[in-house]
mmCIF file of C-alpha atoms in Angstrom:
data_model
loop_
_atom_site.group_PDB
_atom_site.id
_atom_site.type_symbol
_atom_site.label_atom_id
_atom_site.label_comp_id
_atom_site.label_asym_id
_atom_site.label_seq_id
_atom_site.Cartn_x
_atom_site.Cartn_y
_atom_site.Cartn_z
ATOM 1 C CA MET V 263 -7.708 -22.932 -11.786
ATOM 2 C CA SER V 264 -9.017 -19.989 -13.783
ATOM 3 C CA THR V 265 -11.093 -18.914 -10.782
ATOM 4 C CA LEU V 266 -8.033 -19.055 -8.563
ATOM 5 C CA ALA V 267 -5.996 -17.075 -11.035
ATOM 6 C CA HIS V 268 -8.689 -14.428 -11.036
ATOM 7 C CA THR V 269 -8.746 -14.442 -7.250
ATOM 8 C CA MET V 270 -5.019 -13.871 -7.015
ATOM 9 C CA MET V 271 -5.297 -10.829 -9.206
ATOM 10 C CA THR V 272 -7.762 -9.095 -6.880
ATOM 11 C CA ALA V 273 -5.729 -7.500 -4.093
ATOM 12 C CA ALA V 274 -7.589 -5.857 -1.224
ATOM 13 C CA ARG V 275 -7.130 -2.112 -1.514
ATOM 14 C CA SER V 276 -8.782 0.890 0.064
ATOM 15 C CA THR V 277 -8.053 3.253 -2.795
ATOM 16 C CA ASP V 278 -10.538 6.077 -3.330
ATOM 17 C CA SER V 279 -12.690 5.748 -6.432
ATOM 18 C CA GLY V 280 -11.604 9.175 -7.625
ATOM 19 C CA LEU V 281 -15.082 10.275 -8.670
ATOM 20 C CA ALA V 282 -16.040 13.722 -7.517
ATOM 21 C CA GLY V 283 -19.318 14.217 -5.719
ATOM 22 C CA PRO V 284 -21.725 17.140 -6.192
ATOM 23 C CA GLY V 285 -20.007 20.423 -5.475
ATOM 24 C CA GLU V 286 -16.635 18.777 -4.769
ATOM 25 C CA LEU V 287 -14.818 20.428 -7.662
ATOM 26 C CA ASP V 288 -15.653 23.890 -6.378
ATOM 27 C CA ARG V 289 -13.416 23.293 -3.381
ATOM 28 C CA TYR V 290 -10.374 23.658 -5.611
ATOM 29 C CA PRO V 291 -10.827 27.025 -7.388
ATOM 30 C CA TYR V 292 -8.825 26.896 -10.559
ATOM 31 C CA ALA V 293 -8.027 30.590 -10.667
ATOM 32 C CA GLU V 294 -6.206 31.585 -7.479
ATOM 33 C CA THR V 295 -4.883 34.985 -6.562
ATOM 34 C CA PRO V 296 -1.509 35.289 -8.318
ATOM 35 C CA GLY V 297 1.319 34.927 -5.815
ATOM 36 C CA ALA V 298 -0.977 34.476 -2.832
ATOM 37 C CA GLY V 299 0.758 32.630 -0.036
ATOM 38 C CA ARG V 300 3.669 31.536 -2.193
ATOM 39 C CA VAL V 301 7.176 31.029 -0.882
ATOM 40 C CA GLY V 302 9.762 31.942 -3.475
ATOM 41 C CA GLY V 303 9.185 30.775 -7.022
ATOM 42 C CA SER V 304 6.958 28.100 -8.424
ATOM 43 C CA VAL V 305 6.954 24.766 -6.618
ATOM 44 C CA TRP V 306 7.815 23.168 -9.948
ATOM 45 C CA ASP V 307 11.104 25.089 -10.349
ATOM 46 C CA GLY V 308 13.920 22.629 -10.842
ATOM 47 C CA SER V 309 11.646 19.597 -10.990
ATOM 48 C CA ASP V 310 12.288 16.747 -13.386
ATOM 49 C CA PRO V 311 11.257 17.877 -16.882
ATOM 50 C CA GLU V 312 10.226 14.296 -17.662
ATOM 51 C CA LEU V 313 7.303 14.773 -15.263
ATOM 52 C CA GLY V 314 5.853 17.388 -17.577
ATOM 53 C CA ARG V 315 3.330 15.200 -19.334
ATOM 54 C CA VAL V 316 1.373 12.752 -17.286
ATOM 55 C CA GLY V 317 0.190 10.701 -20.229
ATOM 56 C CA ARG V 318 3.740 9.559 -20.954
ATOM 57 C CA ARG V 319 4.272 8.080 -17.510
ATOM 58 C CA ALA V 320 1.651 5.385 -17.223
ATOM 59 C CA ALA V 321 3.694 3.066 -14.994
ATOM 60 C CA GLY V 322 2.145 2.774 -11.579
ATOM 61 C CA SER V 323 -1.118 4.424 -12.596
ATOM 62 C CA ARG V 324 -3.038 1.138 -12.139
ATOM 63 C CA GLY V 325 -5.083 1.819 -15.239
ATOM 64 C CA ARG V 326 -6.860 4.854 -13.824
ATOM 65 C CA GLY V 327 -6.217 7.173 -16.754
ATOM 66 C CA LEU V 328 -4.839 10.691 -16.541
ATOM 67 C CA HIS V 329 -6.492 11.271 -13.182
ATOM 68 C CA GLY V 330 -4.839 8.199 -11.645
ATOM 69 C CA GLN V 331 -1.490 9.073 -13.175
ATOM 70 C CA LEU V 332 -1.605 12.612 -11.787
ATOM 71 C CA VAL V 333 -2.493 11.311 -8.315
ATOM 72 C CA GLN V 334 0.518 8.995 -8.587
ATOM 73 C CA GLN V 335 2.867 11.756 -9.715
ATOM 74 C CA LEU V 336 1.811 14.333 -7.142
ATOM 75 C CA GLY V 337 1.655 11.747 -4.378
ATOM 76 C CA GLN V 338 5.188 10.582 -5.075
ATOM 77 C CA MET V 339 6.466 14.160 -5.189
ATOM 78 C CA ILE V 340 4.837 15.000 -1.855
ATOM 79 C CA VAL V 341 5.991 11.848 -0.075
ATOM 80 C CA SER V 342 9.544 12.194 -1.418
ATOM 81 C CA GLY V 343 9.728 15.771 -0.144
ATOM 82 C CA ASP V 344 9.962 17.361 -3.591
ATOM 83 C CA LEU V 345 6.839 19.285 -2.595
ATOM 84 C CA GLY V 346 7.509 20.285 1.003
ATOM 85 C CA ALA V 347 5.011 20.690 3.814
ATOM 86 C CA ASP V 348 2.883 23.840 3.769
ATOM 87 C CA ARG V 349 3.888 24.641 0.195
ATOM 88 C CA PRO V 350 1.071 26.043 -1.967
ATOM 89 C CA LEU V 351 -0.227 23.966 -4.854
ATOM 90 C CA VAL V 352 -1.808 26.168 -7.494
ATOM 91 C CA PRO V 353 -4.199 24.088 -9.634
ATOM 92 C CA GLU V 354 -3.560 26.236 -12.693
ATOM 93 C CA GLU V 355 0.196 25.620 -12.435
ATOM 94 C CA ILE V 356 -0.377 21.890 -11.994
ATOM 95 C CA GLY V 357 -2.593 21.782 -15.082
ATOM 96 C CA GLN V 358 -0.009 23.617 -17.171
ATOM 97 C CA ARG V 359 2.920 21.611 -15.858
ATOM 98 C CA PHE V 360 1.333 18.196 -16.423
ATOM 99 C CA GLU V 361 -0.764 19.196 -19.451
ATOM 100 C CA VAL V 362 -4.079 18.031 -18.018
ATOM 101 C CA SER V 363 -7.515 19.597 -17.702
ATOM 102 C CA ARG V 364 -8.807 21.465 -14.675
ATOM 103 C CA THR V 365 -11.224 18.612 -13.973
ATOM 104 C CA VAL V 366 -8.344 16.125 -13.756
ATOM 105 C CA VAL V 367 -6.430 18.448 -11.443
ATOM 106 C CA ARG V 368 -9.376 19.027 -9.137
ATOM 107 C CA GLU V 369 -10.299 15.343 -8.874
ATOM 108 C CA SER V 370 -6.665 14.432 -8.216
ATOM 109 C CA LEU V 371 -6.337 16.996 -5.439
ATOM 110 C CA ARG V 372 -9.541 15.711 -3.879
ATOM 111 C CA VAL V 373 -8.101 12.179 -3.738
ATOM 112 C CA LEU V 374 -4.851 13.454 -2.254
ATOM 113 C CA GLU V 375 -6.828 15.360 0.371
ATOM 114 C CA ALA V 376 -8.667 12.174 1.323
ATOM 115 C CA LYS V 377 -5.264 10.586 1.910
ATOM 116 C CA GLY V 378 -4.287 13.477 4.177
ATOM 117 C CA LEU V 379 -1.529 14.739 1.874
ATOM 118 C CA VAL V 380 -3.040 18.146 1.033
ATOM 119 C CA SER V 381 -5.667 20.498 2.380
ATOM 120 C CA ALA V 382 -7.827 23.066 0.597
ATOM 121 C CA ARG V 383 -9.116 26.088 2.510
ATOM 122 C CA PRO V 384 -10.842 29.297 1.443
ATOM 123 C CA ASN V 385 -8.486 32.277 1.079
ATOM 124 C CA VAL V 386 -5.530 29.973 1.724
ATOM 125 C CA GLY V 387 -5.580 27.667 -1.270
ATOM 126 C CA THR V 388 -4.312 24.123 -1.514
ATOM 127 C CA ARG V 389 -1.251 23.232 0.534
ATOM 128 C CA VAL V 390 0.836 20.166 1.329
ATOM 129 C CA ARG V 391 0.158 18.887 4.829
ATOM 130 C CA PRO V 392 2.835 17.694 7.295
ATOM 131 C CA VAL V 393 3.619 13.977 7.610
ATOM 132 C CA SER V 394 1.736 13.799 10.899
ATOM 133 C CA ASP V 395 -1.516 14.391 8.957
ATOM 134 C CA TRP V 396 -0.938 11.710 6.305
ATOM 135 C CA ASN V 397 -2.945 8.487 6.284
ATOM 136 C CA LEU V 398 0.124 6.279 6.624
ATOM 137 C CA LEU V 399 -2.025 3.145 6.386
ATOM 138 C CA ASP V 400 -3.224 4.016 2.888
ATOM 139 C CA PRO V 401 -1.814 1.423 0.422
ATOM 140 C CA ASP V 402 -0.745 4.120 -2.062
ATOM 141 C CA ILE V 403 1.171 6.060 0.595
ATOM 142 C CA ILE V 404 2.768 2.822 1.788
ATOM 143 C CA GLU V 405 3.999 2.212 -1.758
ATOM 144 C CA TRP V 406 5.194 5.781 -2.293
ATOM 145 C CA ARG V 407 7.103 5.796 1.000
ATOM 146 C CA ALA V 408 8.605 2.373 0.263
ATOM 147 C CA PHE V 409 10.247 3.630 -2.914
ATOM 148 C CA GLY V 410 11.204 7.096 -1.685
ATOM 149 C CA PRO V 411 13.752 8.546 0.762
ATOM 150 C CA GLN V 412 11.820 7.009 3.677
ATOM 151 C CA ARG V 413 12.094 3.484 2.273
ATOM 152 C CA ASP V 414 14.063 2.037 5.185
ATOM 153 C CA ASP V 415 11.698 3.401 7.813
ATOM 154 C CA GLN V 416 8.673 2.284 5.804
ATOM 155 C CA ARG V 417 9.866 -1.278 5.376
ATOM 156 C CA ARG V 418 10.871 -1.561 9.030
ATOM 157 C CA GLU V 419 7.508 -0.219 10.167
ATOM 158 C CA LEU V 420 5.664 -2.589 7.846
ATOM 159 C CA SER V 421 7.597 -5.566 9.159
ATOM 160 C CA GLU V 422 6.823 -4.603 12.730
ATOM 161 C CA LEU V 423 3.154 -4.024 11.927
ATOM 162 C CA ARG V 424 2.776 -7.363 10.168
ATOM 163 C CA TRP V 425 4.469 -9.142 13.038
ATOM 164 C CA THR V 426 1.857 -7.634 15.345
ATOM 165 C CA ILE V 427 -1.234 -8.192 13.175
ATOM 166 C CA GLU V 428 -0.850 -11.513 11.420
ATOM 167 C CA PRO V 429 -0.079 -13.950 14.251
ATOM 168 C CA LEU V 430 -3.227 -12.738 16.016
ATOM 169 C CA ALA V 431 -5.227 -13.074 12.810
ATOM 170 C CA ALA V 432 -3.966 -16.638 12.351
ATOM 171 C CA ARG V 433 -5.026 -17.583 15.882
ATOM 172 C CA LEU V 434 -8.472 -16.043 15.468
ATOM 173 C CA ALA V 435 -8.963 -17.631 12.040
ATOM 174 C CA ALA V 436 -8.583 -21.070 13.584
ATOM 175 C CA GLY V 437 -11.947 -20.557 15.223
ATOM 176 C CA HIS V 438 -13.674 -20.091 11.876
ATOM 177 C CA GLY V 439 -13.489 -23.564 10.364
ATOM 178 C CA ARG V 440 -15.052 -22.878 6.965
ATOM 179 C CA ASP V 441 -14.384 -25.553 4.381
ATOM 180 C CA ASP V 442 -14.351 -23.088 1.483
ATOM 181 C CA VAL V 443 -11.715 -20.951 3.194
ATOM 182 C CA GLN V 444 -9.607 -23.989 4.041
ATOM 183 C CA GLN V 445 -9.766 -25.046 0.395
ATOM 184 C CA ARG V 446 -8.748 -21.628 -0.902
ATOM 185 C CA LEU V 447 -5.843 -21.324 1.532
ATOM 186 C CA GLY V 448 -4.687 -24.800 0.576
ATOM 187 C CA ASP V 449 -4.984 -23.901 -3.106
ATOM 188 C CA MET V 450 -2.795 -20.838 -2.558
ATOM 189 C CA VAL V 451 -0.086 -22.948 -0.928
ATOM 190 C CA GLU V 452 -0.278 -25.406 -3.835
ATOM 191 C CA ILE V 453 0.055 -22.574 -6.354
ATOM 192 C CA MET V 454 2.991 -21.124 -4.424
ATOM 193 C CA GLY V 455 4.732 -24.496 -4.497
ATOM 194 C CA HIS V 456 4.205 -24.893 -8.226
ATOM 195 C CA ALA V 457 5.339 -21.314 -8.902
ATOM 196 C CA MET V 458 8.474 -21.816 -6.833
ATOM 197 C CA SER V 459 9.386 -24.955 -8.754
ATOM 198 C CA GLN V 460 8.954 -23.016 -11.996
ATOM 199 C CA GLY V 461 10.919 -20.007 -10.769
ATOM 200 C CA ASP V 462 7.808 -17.857 -11.216
ATOM 201 C CA ALA V 463 8.253 -15.197 -8.527
ATOM 202 C CA LEU V 464 5.296 -13.116 -9.729
ATOM 203 C CA THR V 465 2.754 -15.921 -9.376
ATOM 204 C CA PHE V 466 4.262 -16.869 -6.026
ATOM 205 C CA SER V 467 3.885 -13.292 -4.814
ATOM 206 C CA ARG V 468 0.261 -13.058 -5.951
ATOM 207 C CA ALA V 469 -0.686 -16.314 -4.273
ATOM 208 C CA ASP V 470 1.175 -15.261 -1.130
ATOM 209 C CA SER V 471 -0.691 -11.950 -1.033
ATOM 210 C CA GLU V 472 -4.028 -13.729 -1.493
ATOM 211 C CA PHE V 473 -3.162 -16.176 1.292
ATOM 212 C CA HIS V 474 -2.373 -13.503 3.870
ATOM 213 C CA SER V 475 -5.245 -11.201 2.921
ATOM 214 C CA LEU V 476 -7.747 -14.061 3.097
ATOM 215 C CA LEU V 477 -6.410 -15.194 6.453
ATOM 216 C CA ILE V 478 -6.960 -11.737 7.936
ATOM 217 C CA GLN V 479 -10.399 -11.423 6.391
ATOM 218 C CA VAL V 480 -11.634 -14.652 8.011
ATOM 219 C CA ALA V 481 -10.286 -13.837 11.467
ATOM 220 C CA GLY V 482 -13.738 -12.628 12.507
ATOM 221 C CA ASN V 483 -12.481 -9.184 13.519
ATOM 222 C CA ARG V 484 -13.670 -6.333 11.309
ATOM 223 C CA MET V 485 -10.925 -3.987 12.440
ATOM 224 C CA LEU V 486 -8.287 -6.526 11.481
ATOM 225 C CA GLU V 487 -10.107 -7.132 8.205
ATOM 226 C CA HIS V 488 -9.801 -3.426 7.446
ATOM 227 C CA LEU V 489 -6.023 -3.823 7.640
ATOM 228 C CA SER V 490 -5.814 -6.549 4.989
ATOM 229 C CA GLY V 491 -4.963 -3.953 2.344
ATOM 230 C CA ILE V 492 -1.926 -2.942 4.384
ATOM 231 C CA VAL V 493 -0.610 -6.483 4.348
ATOM 232 C CA SER V 494 -1.194 -6.711 0.599
ATOM 233 C CA ALA V 495 0.743 -3.479 0.095
ATOM 234 C CA ALA V 496 3.546 -4.700 2.358
ATOM 235 C CA LEU V 497 3.887 -7.920 0.366
ATOM 236 C CA GLN V 498 4.257 -5.906 -2.840
ATOM 237 C CA VAL V 499 7.150 -3.870 -1.449
ATOM 238 C CA SER V 500 10.380 -5.419 -2.658
ATOM 239 C CA GLY V 501 13.815 -5.132 -1.111
ATOM 240 C CA GLY V 502 14.651 -3.903 2.361
ATOM 241 C CA PRO V 503 14.333 -6.130 5.423
ATOM 242 C CA VAL V 504 13.112 -9.566 4.439
ATOM 243 C CA THR V 505 11.069 -12.106 6.344
ATOM 244 C CA GLY V 506 10.461 -15.741 5.581
ATOM 245 C CA CYS V 507 7.526 -14.561 3.515
ATOM 246 C CA ASP V 508 9.662 -12.437 1.208
ATOM 247 C CA ARG V 509 11.852 -15.233 -0.080
ATOM 248 C CA PRO V 510 10.249 -18.066 -2.055
ATOM 249 C CA ASN V 511 11.875 -21.160 -0.564
ATOM 250 C CA GLU V 512 11.002 -24.523 0.955
ATOM 251 C CA SER V 513 11.004 -23.129 4.494
ATOM 252 C CA SER V 514 8.523 -20.379 3.626
ATOM 253 C CA LEU V 515 6.277 -22.862 1.825
ATOM 254 C CA ALA V 516 6.406 -25.264 4.782
ATOM 255 C CA HIS V 517 5.358 -22.542 7.234
ATOM 256 C CA HIS V 518 2.383 -21.644 5.044
ATOM 257 C CA GLY V 519 1.422 -25.298 4.960
ATOM 258 C CA ARG V 520 1.651 -25.565 8.754
ATOM 259 C CA ILE V 521 -0.691 -22.625 9.109
ATOM 260 C CA VAL V 522 -3.253 -24.323 6.874
ATOM 261 C CA ASP V 523 -2.921 -27.591 8.825
ATOM 262 C CA ALA V 524 -3.376 -25.773 12.145
ATOM 263 C CA LEU V 525 -6.478 -23.995 10.869
ATOM 264 C CA ALA V 526 -7.928 -27.303 9.663
ATOM 265 C CA THR V 527 -7.660 -28.766 13.173
ATOM 266 C CA GLY V 528 -8.803 -25.558 14.869
ATOM 267 C CA ASP V 529 -5.472 -25.213 16.697
ATOM 268 C CA GLY V 530 -5.167 -21.449 17.141
ATOM 269 C CA MET V 531 -1.936 -21.586 19.133
ATOM 270 C CA ALA V 532 -0.213 -23.680 16.463
ATOM 271 C CA ALA V 533 -1.457 -21.347 13.705
ATOM 272 C CA GLU V 534 -0.129 -18.331 15.608
ATOM 273 C CA ALA V 535 3.239 -19.985 16.231
ATOM 274 C CA ALA V 536 3.599 -20.955 12.563
ATOM 275 C CA MET V 537 2.828 -17.412 11.471
ATOM 276 C CA ARG V 538 5.402 -15.989 13.876
ATOM 277 C CA GLN V 539 8.006 -18.355 12.489
ATOM 278 C CA LEU V 540 7.089 -17.320 8.956
ATOM 279 C CA LEU V 541 7.397 -13.627 9.736
ATOM 280 C CA THR V 542 10.584 -13.830 11.775
ATOM 281 C CA VAL V 543 13.299 -11.874 10.001
ATOM 282 C CA HIS V 544 16.512 -13.453 8.848
ATOM 283 C CA PRO V 545 19.629 -13.077 11.025
ATOM 284 C CA GLU V 546 21.154 -10.351 8.865
ATOM 285 C CA VAL V 547 18.237 -8.024 9.650
ATOM 286 C CA GLU V 548 17.312 -9.351 13.097
ATOM 287 C CA ARG V 549 17.094 -5.811 14.433
ATOM 288 C CA VAL V 550 13.850 -5.218 12.545
ATOM 289 C CA VAL V 551 11.445 -7.304 14.612
ATOM 290 C CA PRO V 552 12.007 -9.518 17.647
ATOM 291 C CA ALA V 553 12.172 -13.256 17.243
ATOM 292 C CA PRO V 554 9.386 -15.214 18.934
ATOM 293 C CA ARG V 555 10.128 -15.943 22.571
ATOM 294 C CA GLU V 556 10.390 -19.466 23.835
ATOM 295 C CA HIS V 557 7.985 -20.266 26.714
#
């Protein structure tokens, strides 16, 4: 069981390591021309004073230190619209505002650039990029959107995306009859059942996330496998439109069990159908994704 517990704690993520490569820091010159390209006052005017010191806001930093916390803070501000598109981001101002070193600022901006949130150009400086340039499949951006002003759109889009990806993955996985995978998927369902009986929503959620990520990873399609982090992020987003997967109950558990049974017999159509039933939204939010059609 200890191995399974460890497995549940390892969610598939595509987060950047945050380590700067040779010469990377020079792309974000710390001393910019005062006032160059600025619109009005500082971008931090009127911002929440509680954001002033990164070290005091460790929640959501995922244990990545000051650098990870600053990425989280700036990312949330950009996605929420507090830092609008094409607004200049002066590294020196960021360092002073959040009381962090220039190295932390530069590494954080590099990570945000990799996510498509900012761009750094000579003689222009660092600016926030429009939404159309963002990597909307990045797990961090999914999370930031899910808890910002775009939460309803994000949750709807995630539901629609899952409904497209996971039934196909379930059907493909039925052609990969590996005993070790079958055992792990069965173990996850068993853990979910035990957690539900104990009212342990956190353990249920972790086992659920492991179940769906593993299913996608064994589908035999590398492009689908690359999307497993998206599903993990979607499962961690609470509230909003709910599917059978979002509510720990006997029906949800039964659908997971049917998927495992279908995979064990190599019945791809049954696995796909069970996944569609699992992901079908409840009547109160039926507008989110279509119910499976009867043939």
